[in-house]
Amino acid sequence: ATPADTGRRAANAAAVRFLTGMIAHHGQALAMTALVPSRAARDEVRRMAERIDISQRDEIGLMQRWLTARGEPAPDPASPHAHHGTGHGAAMPGMLTPEEMARLE
């Protein structure tokens, strides 16, 4: 629970699960955009990857700050297991499995 003097509401379990999963989801997007510079032949694909990288990093920071402000752990999307699930057993919809990500790499 969040202390009463902070003026912030405590996080509910669904919000924490969602944001934790979204951090992993965005982290996987960063792993994908990191592949683009050495593979993309078109400038517009490289520019799109740069925009995705910037926006996803900003959103990860926002979600981490929200979780931390409520006394919840804020996962690091760069950790080795961050993209494999939310810590609650399943990855967010739309994410690649570890095997699919390995093939993409």
PDB file of N, CA and C in Angstrom:
ATOM      1  N   ALA A   1       0.839  -1.189   0.000  1.00  0.00           N
ATOM      2  CA  ALA A   1       0.000   0.000   0.000  1.00  0.00           C
ATOM      3  C   ALA A   1       0.880   1.246   0.000  1.00  0.00           C
ATOM      4  N   THR A   2       0.367   2.275  -0.579  1.00  0.00           N
ATOM      5  CA  THR A   2       1.074   3.542  -0.636  1.00  0.00           C
ATOM      6  C   THR A   2       0.781   4.325   0.641  1.00  0.00           C
ATOM      7  N   PRO A   3       1.804   4.926   1.272  1.00  0.00           N
ATOM      8  CA  PRO A   3       1.550   5.731   2.465  1.00  0.00           C
ATOM      9  C   PRO A   3       0.548   6.844   2.171  1.00  0.00           C
ATOM     10  N   ALA A   4      -0.289   7.139   3.140  1.00  0.00           N
ATOM     11  CA  ALA A   4      -1.360   8.123   2.960  1.00  0.00           C
ATOM     12  C   ALA A   4      -0.832   9.515   2.647  1.00  0.00           C
ATOM     13  N   ASP A   5       0.369   9.854   3.102  1.00  0.00           N
ATOM     14  CA  ASP A   5       0.864  11.217   2.911  1.00  0.00           C
ATOM     15  C   ASP A   5       1.438  11.480   1.522  1.00  0.00           C
ATOM     16  N   THR A   6       1.489  10.479   0.644  1.00  0.00           N
ATOM     17  CA  THR A   6       2.051  10.711  -0.688  1.00  0.00           C
ATOM     18  C   THR A   6       1.040  11.310  -1.650  1.00  0.00           C
ATOM     19  N   GLY A   7      -0.250  11.183  -1.342  1.00  0.00           N
ATOM     20  CA  GLY A   7      -1.279  11.693  -2.237  1.00  0.00           C
ATOM     21  C   GLY A   7      -1.506  10.796  -3.438  1.00  0.00           C
ATOM     22  N   ARG A   8      -0.888   9.620  -3.469  1.00  0.00           N
ATOM     23  CA  ARG A   8      -1.060   8.685  -4.585  1.00  0.00           C
ATOM     24  C   ARG A   8      -1.861   7.485  -4.118  1.00  0.00           C
ATOM     25  N   ARG A   9      -2.655   6.980  -5.036  1.00  0.00           N
ATOM     26  CA  ARG A   9      -3.421   5.785  -4.737  1.00  0.00           C
ATOM     27  C   ARG A   9      -2.537   4.556  -4.870  1.00  0.00           C
ATOM     28  N   ALA A  10      -2.817   3.555  -4.059  1.00  0.00           N
ATOM     29  CA  ALA A  10      -2.100   2.290  -4.169  1.00  0.00           C
ATOM     30  C   ALA A  10      -2.450   1.637  -5.508  1.00  0.00           C
ATOM     31  N   ALA A  11      -1.534   0.872  -6.012  1.00  0.00           N
ATOM     32  CA  ALA A  11      -1.759   0.178  -7.279  1.00  0.00           C
ATOM     33  C   ALA A  11      -2.603  -1.070  -7.042  1.00  0.00           C
ATOM     34  N   ASN A  12      -3.465  -1.389  -7.991  1.00  0.00           N
ATOM     35  CA  ASN A  12      -4.178  -2.656  -7.868  1.00  0.00           C
ATOM     36  C   ASN A  12      -3.411  -3.717  -8.647  1.00  0.00           C
ATOM     37  N   ALA A  13      -3.691  -4.974  -8.353  1.00  0.00           N
ATOM     38  CA  ALA A  13      -2.941  -6.084  -8.935  1.00  0.00           C
ATOM     39  C   ALA A  13      -3.045  -6.113 -10.458  1.00  0.00           C
ATOM     40  N   ALA A  14      -4.216  -5.798 -10.994  1.00  0.00           N
ATOM     41  CA  ALA A  14      -4.390  -5.827 -12.454  1.00  0.00           C
ATOM     42  C   ALA A  14      -3.516  -4.766 -13.120  1.00  0.00           C
ATOM     43  N   ALA A  15      -3.438  -3.584 -12.544  1.00  0.00           N
ATOM     44  CA  ALA A  15      -2.609  -2.520 -13.119  1.00  0.00           C
ATOM     45  C   ALA A  15      -1.135  -2.905 -13.073  1.00  0.00           C
ATOM     46  N   VAL A  16      -0.718  -3.492 -11.968  1.00  0.00           N
ATOM     47  CA  VAL A  16       0.681  -3.909 -11.834  1.00  0.00           C
ATOM     48  C   VAL A  16       1.016  -4.986 -12.868  1.00  0.00           C
ATOM     49  N   ARG A  17       0.138  -5.980 -13.031  1.00  0.00           N
ATOM     50  CA  ARG A  17       0.369  -7.035 -14.029  1.00  0.00           C
ATOM     51  C   ARG A  17       0.435  -6.447 -15.435  1.00  0.00           C
ATOM     52  N   PHE A  18      -0.496  -5.538 -15.732  1.00  0.00           N
ATOM     53  CA  PHE A  18      -0.527  -4.942 -17.064  1.00  0.00           C
ATOM     54  C   PHE A  18       0.750  -4.162 -17.344  1.00  0.00           C
ATOM     55  N   LEU A  19       1.148  -3.287 -16.433  1.00  0.00           N
ATOM     56  CA  LEU A  19       2.338  -2.472 -16.670  1.00  0.00           C
ATOM     57  C   LEU A  19       3.604  -3.320 -16.702  1.00  0.00           C
ATOM     58  N   THR A  20       3.682  -4.326 -15.856  1.00  0.00           N
ATOM     59  CA  THR A  20       4.837  -5.220 -15.878  1.00  0.00           C
ATOM     60  C   THR A  20       4.922  -5.919 -17.231  1.00  0.00           C
ATOM     61  N   GLY A  21       3.787  -6.387 -17.725  1.00  0.00           N
ATOM     62  CA  GLY A  21       3.754  -7.026 -19.037  1.00  0.00           C
ATOM     63  C   GLY A  21       4.090  -6.070 -20.163  1.00  0.00           C
ATOM     64  N   MET A  22       3.592  -4.836 -20.059  1.00  0.00           N
ATOM     65  CA  MET A  22       3.878  -3.850 -21.103  1.00  0.00           C
ATOM     66  C   MET A  22       5.350  -3.453 -21.122  1.00  0.00           C
ATOM     67  N   ILE A  23       5.988  -3.434 -19.960  1.00  0.00           N
ATOM     68  CA  ILE A  23       7.431  -3.153 -19.939  1.00  0.00           C
ATOM     69  C   ILE A  23       8.173  -4.249 -20.693  1.00  0.00           C
ATOM     70  N   ALA A  24       7.784  -5.501 -20.476  1.00  0.00           N
ATOM     71  CA  ALA A  24       8.401  -6.615 -21.209  1.00  0.00           C
ATOM     72  C   ALA A  24       8.109  -6.502 -22.701  1.00  0.00           C
ATOM     73  N   HIS A  25       6.871  -6.151 -23.038  1.00  0.00           N
ATOM     74  CA  HIS A  25       6.458  -6.004 -24.440  1.00  0.00           C
ATOM     75  C   HIS A  25       7.284  -4.917 -25.125  1.00  0.00           C
ATOM     76  N   HIS A  26       7.389  -3.767 -24.479  1.00  0.00           N
ATOM     77  CA  HIS A  26       8.174  -2.668 -25.041  1.00  0.00           C
ATOM     78  C   HIS A  26       9.662  -3.044 -25.102  1.00  0.00           C
ATOM     79  N   GLY A  27      10.137  -3.784 -24.096  1.00  0.00           N
ATOM     80  CA  GLY A  27      11.532  -4.225 -24.100  1.00  0.00           C
ATOM     81  C   GLY A  27      11.835  -5.121 -25.284  1.00  0.00           C
ATOM     82  N   GLN A  28      10.879  -5.978 -25.635  1.00  0.00           N
ATOM     83  CA  GLN A  28      11.085  -6.825 -26.805  1.00  0.00           C
ATOM     84  C   GLN A  28      11.122  -5.982 -28.079  1.00  0.00           C
ATOM     85  N   ALA A  29      10.311  -4.940 -28.129  1.00  0.00           N
ATOM     86  CA  ALA A  29      10.356  -4.035 -29.282  1.00  0.00           C
ATOM     87  C   ALA A  29      11.736  -3.385 -29.397  1.00  0.00           C
ATOM     88  N   LEU A  30      12.335  -3.039 -28.261  1.00  0.00           N
ATOM     89  CA  LEU A  30      13.683  -2.460 -28.293  1.00  0.00           C
ATOM     90  C   LEU A  30      14.701  -3.475 -28.805  1.00  0.00           C
ATOM     91  N   ALA A  31      14.547  -4.722 -28.404  1.00  0.00           N
ATOM     92  CA  ALA A  31      15.449  -5.763 -28.902  1.00  0.00           C
ATOM     93  C   ALA A  31      15.302  -5.917 -30.412  1.00  0.00           C
ATOM     94  N   MET A  32      14.082  -5.782 -30.898  1.00  0.00           N
ATOM     95  CA  MET A  32      13.847  -5.886 -32.343  1.00  0.00           C
ATOM     96  C   MET A  32      14.422  -4.683 -33.086  1.00  0.00           C
ATOM     97  N   THR A  33      14.198  -3.477 -32.559  1.00  0.00           N
ATOM     98  CA  THR A  33      14.715  -2.298 -33.255  1.00  0.00           C
ATOM     99  C   THR A  33      16.236  -2.277 -33.260  1.00  0.00           C
ATOM    100  N   ALA A  34      16.862  -2.925 -32.284  1.00  0.00           N
ATOM    101  CA  ALA A  34      18.328  -2.994 -32.264  1.00  0.00           C
ATOM    102  C   ALA A  34      18.867  -3.808 -33.435  1.00  0.00           C
ATOM    103  N   LEU A  35      18.033  -4.651 -34.015  1.00  0.00           N
ATOM    104  CA  LEU A  35      18.458  -5.463 -35.157  1.00  0.00           C
ATOM    105  C   LEU A  35      18.417  -4.687 -36.481  1.00  0.00           C
ATOM    106  N   VAL A  36      17.671  -3.610 -36.509  1.00  0.00           N
ATOM    107  CA  VAL A  36      17.406  -2.902 -37.764  1.00  0.00           C
ATOM    108  C   VAL A  36      18.643  -2.274 -38.413  1.00  0.00           C
ATOM    109  N   PRO A  37      19.497  -1.559 -37.687  1.00  0.00           N
ATOM    110  CA  PRO A  37      20.603  -0.874 -38.376  1.00  0.00           C
ATOM    111  C   PRO A  37      21.479  -1.783 -39.232  1.00  0.00           C
ATOM    112  N   SER A  38      21.701  -3.004 -38.791  1.00  0.00           N
ATOM    113  CA  SER A  38      22.580  -3.892 -39.561  1.00  0.00           C
ATOM    114  C   SER A  38      21.829  -4.690 -40.626  1.00  0.00           C
ATOM    115  N   ARG A  39      20.504  -4.539 -40.680  1.00  0.00           N
ATOM    116  CA  ARG A  39      19.722  -5.364 -41.604  1.00  0.00           C
ATOM    117  C   ARG A  39      18.874  -4.588 -42.599  1.00  0.00           C
ATOM    118  N   ALA A  40      18.452  -3.407 -42.227  1.00  0.00           N
ATOM    119  CA  ALA A  40      17.533  -2.658 -43.087  1.00  0.00           C
ATOM    120  C   ALA A  40      18.283  -1.992 -44.226  1.00  0.00           C
ATOM    121  N   ALA A  41      17.734  -2.130 -45.413  1.00  0.00           N
ATOM    122  CA  ALA A  41      18.335  -1.505 -46.590  1.00  0.00           C
ATOM    123  C   ALA A  41      17.726  -0.131 -46.855  1.00  0.00           C
ATOM    124  N   ARG A  42      16.548   0.122 -46.285  1.00  0.00           N
ATOM    125  CA  ARG A  42      15.838   1.374 -46.590  1.00  0.00           C
ATOM    126  C   ARG A  42      15.920   2.348 -45.420  1.00  0.00           C
ATOM    127  N   ASP A  43      16.174   3.616 -45.756  1.00  0.00           N
ATOM    128  CA  ASP A  43      16.263   4.664 -44.738  1.00  0.00           C
ATOM    129  C   ASP A  43      14.970   4.812 -43.950  1.00  0.00           C
ATOM    130  N   GLU A  44      13.817   4.690 -44.635  1.00  0.00           N
ATOM    131  CA  GLU A  44      12.558   4.883 -43.914  1.00  0.00           C
ATOM    132  C   GLU A  44      12.336   3.789 -42.867  1.00  0.00           C
ATOM    133  N   VAL A  45      12.850   2.594 -43.094  1.00  0.00           N
ATOM    134  CA  VAL A  45      12.742   1.529 -42.088  1.00  0.00           C
ATOM    135  C   VAL A  45      13.637   1.854 -40.902  1.00  0.00           C
ATOM    136  N   ARG A  46      14.828   2.347 -41.162  1.00  0.00           N
ATOM    137  CA  ARG A  46      15.732   2.745 -40.070  1.00  0.00           C
ATOM    138  C   ARG A  46      15.143   3.895 -39.262  1.00  0.00           C
ATOM    139  N   ARG A  47      14.547   4.877 -39.945  1.00  0.00           N
ATOM    140  CA  ARG A  47      13.926   6.007 -39.238  1.00  0.00           C
ATOM    141  C   ARG A  47      12.738   5.546 -38.394  1.00  0.00           C
ATOM    142  N   MET A  48      11.926   4.634 -38.931  1.00  0.00           N
ATOM    143  CA  MET A  48      10.797   4.119 -38.176  1.00  0.00           C
ATOM    144  C   MET A  48      11.301   3.392 -36.921  1.00  0.00           C
ATOM    145  N   ALA A  49      12.353   2.592 -37.058  1.00  0.00           N
ATOM    146  CA  ALA A  49      12.914   1.879 -35.909  1.00  0.00           C
ATOM    147  C   ALA A  49      13.436   2.864 -34.865  1.00  0.00           C
ATOM    148  N   GLU A  50      14.043   3.945 -35.309  1.00  0.00           N
ATOM    149  CA  GLU A  50      14.524   4.965 -34.372  1.00  0.00           C
ATOM    150  C   GLU A  50      13.365   5.584 -33.602  1.00  0.00           C
ATOM    151  N   ARG A  51      12.262   5.889 -34.296  1.00  0.00           N
ATOM    152  CA  ARG A  51      11.089   6.464 -33.620  1.00  0.00           C
ATOM    153  C   ARG A  51      10.485   5.475 -32.627  1.00  0.00           C
ATOM    154  N   ILE A  52      10.413   4.217 -33.011  1.00  0.00           N
ATOM    155  CA  ILE A  52       9.901   3.186 -32.100  1.00  0.00           C
ATOM    156  C   ILE A  52      10.799   3.094 -30.879  1.00  0.00           C
ATOM    157  N   ASP A  53      12.104   3.080 -31.095  1.00  0.00           N
ATOM    158  CA  ASP A  53      13.063   2.988 -29.992  1.00  0.00           C
ATOM    159  C   ASP A  53      12.871   4.137 -29.001  1.00  0.00           C
ATOM    160  N   ILE A  54      12.771   5.340 -29.502  1.00  0.00           N
ATOM    161  CA  ILE A  54      12.616   6.510 -28.632  1.00  0.00           C
ATOM    162  C   ILE A  54      11.304   6.447 -27.858  1.00  0.00           C
ATOM    163  N   SER A  55      10.205   6.167 -28.548  1.00  0.00           N
ATOM    164  CA  SER A  55       8.903   6.174 -27.884  1.00  0.00           C
ATOM    165  C   SER A  55       8.792   5.041 -26.862  1.00  0.00           C
ATOM    166  N   GLN A  56       9.304   3.859 -27.200  1.00  0.00           N
ATOM    167  CA  GLN A  56       9.195   2.734 -26.273  1.00  0.00           C
ATOM    168  C   GLN A  56      10.054   2.956 -25.039  1.00  0.00           C
ATOM    169  N   ARG A  57      11.236   3.533 -25.205  1.00  0.00           N
ATOM    170  CA  ARG A  57      12.085   3.844 -24.040  1.00  0.00           C
ATOM    171  C   ARG A  57      11.389   4.855 -23.123  1.00  0.00           C
ATOM    172  N   ASP A  58      10.787   5.885 -23.715  1.00  0.00           N
ATOM    173  CA  ASP A  58      10.074   6.883 -22.912  1.00  0.00           C
ATOM    174  C   ASP A  58       8.914   6.251 -22.147  1.00  0.00           C
ATOM    175  N   GLU A  59       8.165   5.396 -22.819  1.00  0.00           N
ATOM    176  CA  GLU A  59       7.023   4.757 -22.177  1.00  0.00           C
ATOM    177  C   GLU A  59       7.465   3.773 -21.096  1.00  0.00           C
ATOM    178  N   ILE A  60       8.565   3.053 -21.316  1.00  0.00           N
ATOM    179  CA  ILE A  60       9.090   2.164 -20.278  1.00  0.00           C
ATOM    180  C   ILE A  60       9.429   2.971 -19.036  1.00  0.00           C
ATOM    181  N   GLY A  61      10.094   4.102 -19.221  1.00  0.00           N
ATOM    182  CA  GLY A  61      10.442   4.962 -18.085  1.00  0.00           C
ATOM    183  C   GLY A  61       9.211   5.429 -17.331  1.00  0.00           C
ATOM    184  N   LEU A  62       8.187   5.829 -18.052  1.00  0.00           N
ATOM    185  CA  LEU A  62       6.942   6.271 -17.428  1.00  0.00           C
ATOM    186  C   LEU A  62       6.320   5.141 -16.605  1.00  0.00           C
ATOM    187  N   MET A  63       6.260   3.943 -17.178  1.00  0.00           N
ATOM    188  CA  MET A  63       5.660   2.806 -16.472  1.00  0.00           C
ATOM    189  C   MET A  63       6.495   2.405 -15.255  1.00  0.00           C
ATOM    190  N   GLN A  64       7.815   2.445 -15.379  1.00  0.00           N
ATOM    191  CA  GLN A  64       8.676   2.120 -14.244  1.00  0.00           C
ATOM    192  C   GLN A  64       8.493   3.131 -13.118  1.00  0.00           C
ATOM    193  N   ARG A  65       8.399   4.407 -13.469  1.00  0.00           N
ATOM    194  CA  ARG A  65       8.189   5.436 -12.437  1.00  0.00           C
ATOM    195  C   ARG A  65       6.845   5.248 -11.740  1.00  0.00           C
ATOM    196  N   TRP A  66       5.807   4.914 -12.499  1.00  0.00           N
ATOM    197  CA  TRP A  66       4.479   4.689 -11.926  1.00  0.00           C
ATOM    198  C   TRP A  66       4.536   3.547 -10.926  1.00  0.00           C
ATOM    199  N   LEU A  67       5.151   2.442 -11.315  1.00  0.00           N
ATOM    200  CA  LEU A  67       5.253   1.286 -10.415  1.00  0.00           C
ATOM    201  C   LEU A  67       6.068   1.629  -9.170  1.00  0.00           C
ATOM    202  N   THR A  68       7.210   2.250  -9.355  1.00  0.00           N
ATOM    203  CA  THR A  68       8.086   2.591  -8.234  1.00  0.00           C
ATOM    204  C   THR A  68       7.393   3.537  -7.257  1.00  0.00           C
ATOM    205  N   ALA A  69       6.665   4.500  -7.774  1.00  0.00           N
ATOM    206  CA  ALA A  69       5.967   5.470  -6.918  1.00  0.00           C
ATOM    207  C   ALA A  69       4.918   4.789  -6.045  1.00  0.00           C
ATOM    208  N   ARG A  70       4.494   3.612  -6.434  1.00  0.00           N
ATOM    209  CA  ARG A  70       3.479   2.882  -5.675  1.00  0.00           C
ATOM    210  C   ARG A  70       4.070   1.713  -4.901  1.00  0.00           C
ATOM    211  N   GLY A  71       5.405   1.699  -4.810  1.00  0.00           N
ATOM    212  CA  GLY A  71       6.074   0.676  -4.028  1.00  0.00           C
ATOM    213  C   GLY A  71       6.118  -0.690  -4.692  1.00  0.00           C
ATOM    214  N   GLU A  72       5.917  -0.728  -5.995  1.00  0.00           N
ATOM    215  CA  GLU A  72       5.937  -1.987  -6.744  1.00  0.00           C
ATOM    216  C   GLU A  72       7.280  -2.140  -7.448  1.00  0.00           C
ATOM    217  N   PRO A  73       7.722  -3.392  -7.652  1.00  0.00           N
ATOM    218  CA  PRO A  73       8.965  -3.576  -8.408  1.00  0.00           C
ATOM    219  C   PRO A  73       8.786  -3.134  -9.861  1.00  0.00           C
ATOM    220  N   ALA A  74       9.780  -2.469 -10.373  1.00  0.00           N
ATOM    221  CA  ALA A  74       9.754  -2.004 -11.764  1.00  0.00           C
ATOM    222  C   ALA A  74      10.777  -2.816 -12.546  1.00  0.00           C
ATOM    223  N   PRO A  75      10.302  -3.755 -13.373  1.00  0.00           N
ATOM    224  CA  PRO A  75      11.247  -4.617 -14.083  1.00  0.00           C
ATOM    225  C   PRO A  75      12.157  -3.851 -15.027  1.00  0.00           C
ATOM    226  N   ASP A  76      13.346  -4.409 -15.214  1.00  0.00           N
ATOM    227  CA  ASP A  76      14.309  -3.875 -16.164  1.00  0.00           C
ATOM    228  C   ASP A  76      14.131  -4.641 -17.470  1.00  0.00           C
ATOM    229  N   PRO A  77      13.698  -3.971 -18.545  1.00  0.00           N
ATOM    230  CA  PRO A  77      13.474  -4.685 -19.800  1.00  0.00           C
ATOM    231  C   PRO A  77      14.744  -5.258 -20.411  1.00  0.00           C
ATOM    232  N   ALA A  78      15.899  -4.843 -19.927  1.00  0.00           N
ATOM    233  CA  ALA A  78      17.163  -5.355 -20.457  1.00  0.00           C
ATOM    234  C   ALA A  78      17.615  -6.632 -19.752  1.00  0.00           C
ATOM    235  N   SER A  79      16.895  -7.051 -18.695  1.00  0.00           N
ATOM    236  CA  SER A  79      17.302  -8.274 -18.002  1.00  0.00           C
ATOM    237  C   SER A  79      17.096  -9.472 -18.919  1.00  0.00           C
ATOM    238  N   PRO A  80      17.873 -10.527 -18.731  1.00  0.00           N
ATOM    239  CA  PRO A  80      17.823 -11.671 -19.652  1.00  0.00           C
ATOM    240  C   PRO A  80      16.449 -12.330 -19.790  1.00  0.00           C
ATOM    241  N   HIS A  81      15.615 -12.276 -18.766  1.00  0.00           N
ATOM    242  CA  HIS A  81      14.321 -12.950 -18.824  1.00  0.00           C
ATOM    243  C   HIS A  81      13.151 -11.988 -18.979  1.00  0.00           C
ATOM    244  N   ALA A  82      13.428 -10.741 -19.213  1.00  0.00           N
ATOM    245  CA  ALA A  82      12.361  -9.735 -19.248  1.00  0.00           C
ATOM    246  C   ALA A  82      11.344  -9.970 -20.347  1.00  0.00           C
ATOM    247  N   HIS A  83      11.751 -10.516 -21.469  1.00  0.00           N
ATOM    248  CA  HIS A  83      10.844 -10.642 -22.614  1.00  0.00           C
ATOM    249  C   HIS A  83      10.113 -11.964 -22.648  1.00  0.00           C
ATOM    250  N   HIS A  84      10.331 -12.808 -21.657  1.00  0.00           N
ATOM    251  CA  HIS A  84       9.743 -14.139 -21.691  1.00  0.00           C
ATOM    252  C   HIS A  84       8.407 -14.215 -20.985  1.00  0.00           C
ATOM    253  N   GLY A  85       7.964 -13.159 -20.421  1.00  0.00           N
ATOM    254  CA  GLY A  85       6.677 -13.175 -19.748  1.00  0.00           C
ATOM    255  C   GLY A  85       6.591 -12.042 -18.764  1.00  0.00           C
ATOM    256  N   THR A  86       5.508 -12.008 -18.078  1.00  0.00           N
ATOM    257  CA  THR A  86       5.252 -10.917 -17.158  1.00  0.00           C
ATOM    258  C   THR A  86       5.663 -11.245 -15.743  1.00  0.00           C
ATOM    259  N   GLY A  87       6.201 -12.423 -15.528  1.00  0.00           N
ATOM    260  CA  GLY A  87       6.498 -12.846 -14.179  1.00  0.00           C
ATOM    261  C   GLY A  87       5.299 -13.541 -13.566  1.00  0.00           C
ATOM    262  N   HIS A  88       4.222 -13.606 -14.311  1.00  0.00           N
ATOM    263  CA  HIS A  88       3.004 -14.256 -13.838  1.00  0.00           C
ATOM    264  C   HIS A  88       2.638 -15.417 -14.746  1.00  0.00           C
ATOM    265  N   GLY A  89       3.599 -15.910 -15.516  1.00  0.00           N
ATOM    266  CA  GLY A  89       3.387 -17.122 -16.271  1.00  0.00           C
ATOM    267  C   GLY A  89       3.163 -16.979 -17.765  1.00  0.00           C
ATOM    268  N   ALA A  90       2.776 -15.830 -18.263  1.00  0.00           N
ATOM    269  CA  ALA A  90       2.482 -15.717 -19.694  1.00  0.00           C
ATOM    270  C   ALA A  90       2.958 -14.371 -20.219  1.00  0.00           C
ATOM    271  N   ALA A  91       3.392 -14.396 -21.467  1.00  0.00           N
ATOM    272  CA  ALA A  91       3.813 -13.161 -22.128  1.00  0.00           C
ATOM    273  C   ALA A  91       2.581 -12.365 -22.550  1.00  0.00           C
ATOM    274  N   MET A  92       2.786 -11.099 -22.792  1.00  0.00           N
ATOM    275  CA  MET A  92       1.704 -10.251 -23.299  1.00  0.00           C
ATOM    276  C   MET A  92       1.333 -10.720 -24.702  1.00  0.00           C
ATOM    277  N   PRO A  93       0.072 -10.565 -25.081  1.00  0.00           N
ATOM    278  CA  PRO A  93      -0.321 -10.907 -26.458  1.00  0.00           C
ATOM    279  C   PRO A  93       0.525 -10.133 -27.464  1.00  0.00           C
ATOM    280  N   GLY A  94       0.872 -10.816 -28.541  1.00  0.00           N
ATOM    281  CA  GLY A  94       1.642 -10.181 -29.602  1.00  0.00           C
ATOM    282  C   GLY A  94       3.138 -10.306 -29.456  1.00  0.00           C
ATOM    283  N   MET A  95       3.593 -10.827 -28.330  1.00  0.00           N
ATOM    284  CA  MET A  95       5.038 -10.975 -28.148  1.00  0.00           C
ATOM    285  C   MET A  95       5.527 -12.263 -28.790  1.00  0.00           C
ATOM    286  N   LEU A  96       6.773 -12.228 -29.251  1.00  0.00           N
ATOM    287  CA  LEU A  96       7.397 -13.430 -29.774  1.00  0.00           C
ATOM    288  C   LEU A  96       7.804 -14.343 -28.620  1.00  0.00           C
ATOM    289  N   THR A  97       7.789 -15.632 -28.880  1.00  0.00           N
ATOM    290  CA  THR A  97       8.326 -16.578 -27.911  1.00  0.00           C
ATOM    291  C   THR A  97       9.850 -16.466 -27.951  1.00  0.00           C
ATOM    292  N   PRO A  98      10.546 -17.014 -26.944  1.00  0.00           N
ATOM    293  CA  PRO A  98      12.018 -16.996 -27.005  1.00  0.00           C
ATOM    294  C   PRO A  98      12.553 -17.658 -28.275  1.00  0.00           C
ATOM    295  N   GLU A  99      11.892 -18.724 -28.723  1.00  0.00           N
ATOM    296  CA  GLU A  99      12.339 -19.412 -29.940  1.00  0.00           C
ATOM    297  C   GLU A  99      12.153 -18.521 -31.171  1.00  0.00           C
ATOM    298  N   GLU A 100      11.014 -17.848 -31.251  1.00  0.00           N
ATOM    299  CA  GLU A 100      10.765 -16.949 -32.385  1.00  0.00           C
ATOM    300  C   GLU A 100      11.753 -15.790 -32.379  1.00  0.00           C
ATOM    301  N   MET A 101      12.032 -15.259 -31.204  1.00  0.00           N
ATOM    302  CA  MET A 101      12.983 -14.152 -31.107  1.00  0.00           C
ATOM    303  C   MET A 101      14.378 -14.613 -31.536  1.00  0.00           C
ATOM    304  N   ALA A 102      14.759 -15.824 -31.155  1.00  0.00           N
ATOM    305  CA  ALA A 102      16.071 -16.363 -31.558  1.00  0.00           C
ATOM    306  C   ALA A 102      16.143 -16.502 -33.075  1.00  0.00           C
ATOM    307  N   ARG A 103      15.053 -16.932 -33.712  1.00  0.00           N
ATOM    308  CA  ARG A 103      15.056 -17.042 -35.178  1.00  0.00           C
ATOM    309  C   ARG A 103      15.165 -15.666 -35.814  1.00  0.00           C
ATOM    310  N   LEU A 104      14.481 -14.682 -35.241  1.00  0.00           N
ATOM    311  CA  LEU A 104      14.548 -13.323 -35.783  1.00  0.00           C
ATOM    312  C   LEU A 104      15.966 -12.781 -35.675  1.00  0.00           C
ATOM    313  N   GLU A 105      16.589 -13.030 -34.542  1.00  0.00           N
ATOM    314  CA  GLU A 105      17.966 -12.555 -34.348  1.00  0.00           C
ATOM    315  C   GLU A 105      18.897 -13.187 -35.351  1.00  0.00           C
TER     316      GLU A 105
END
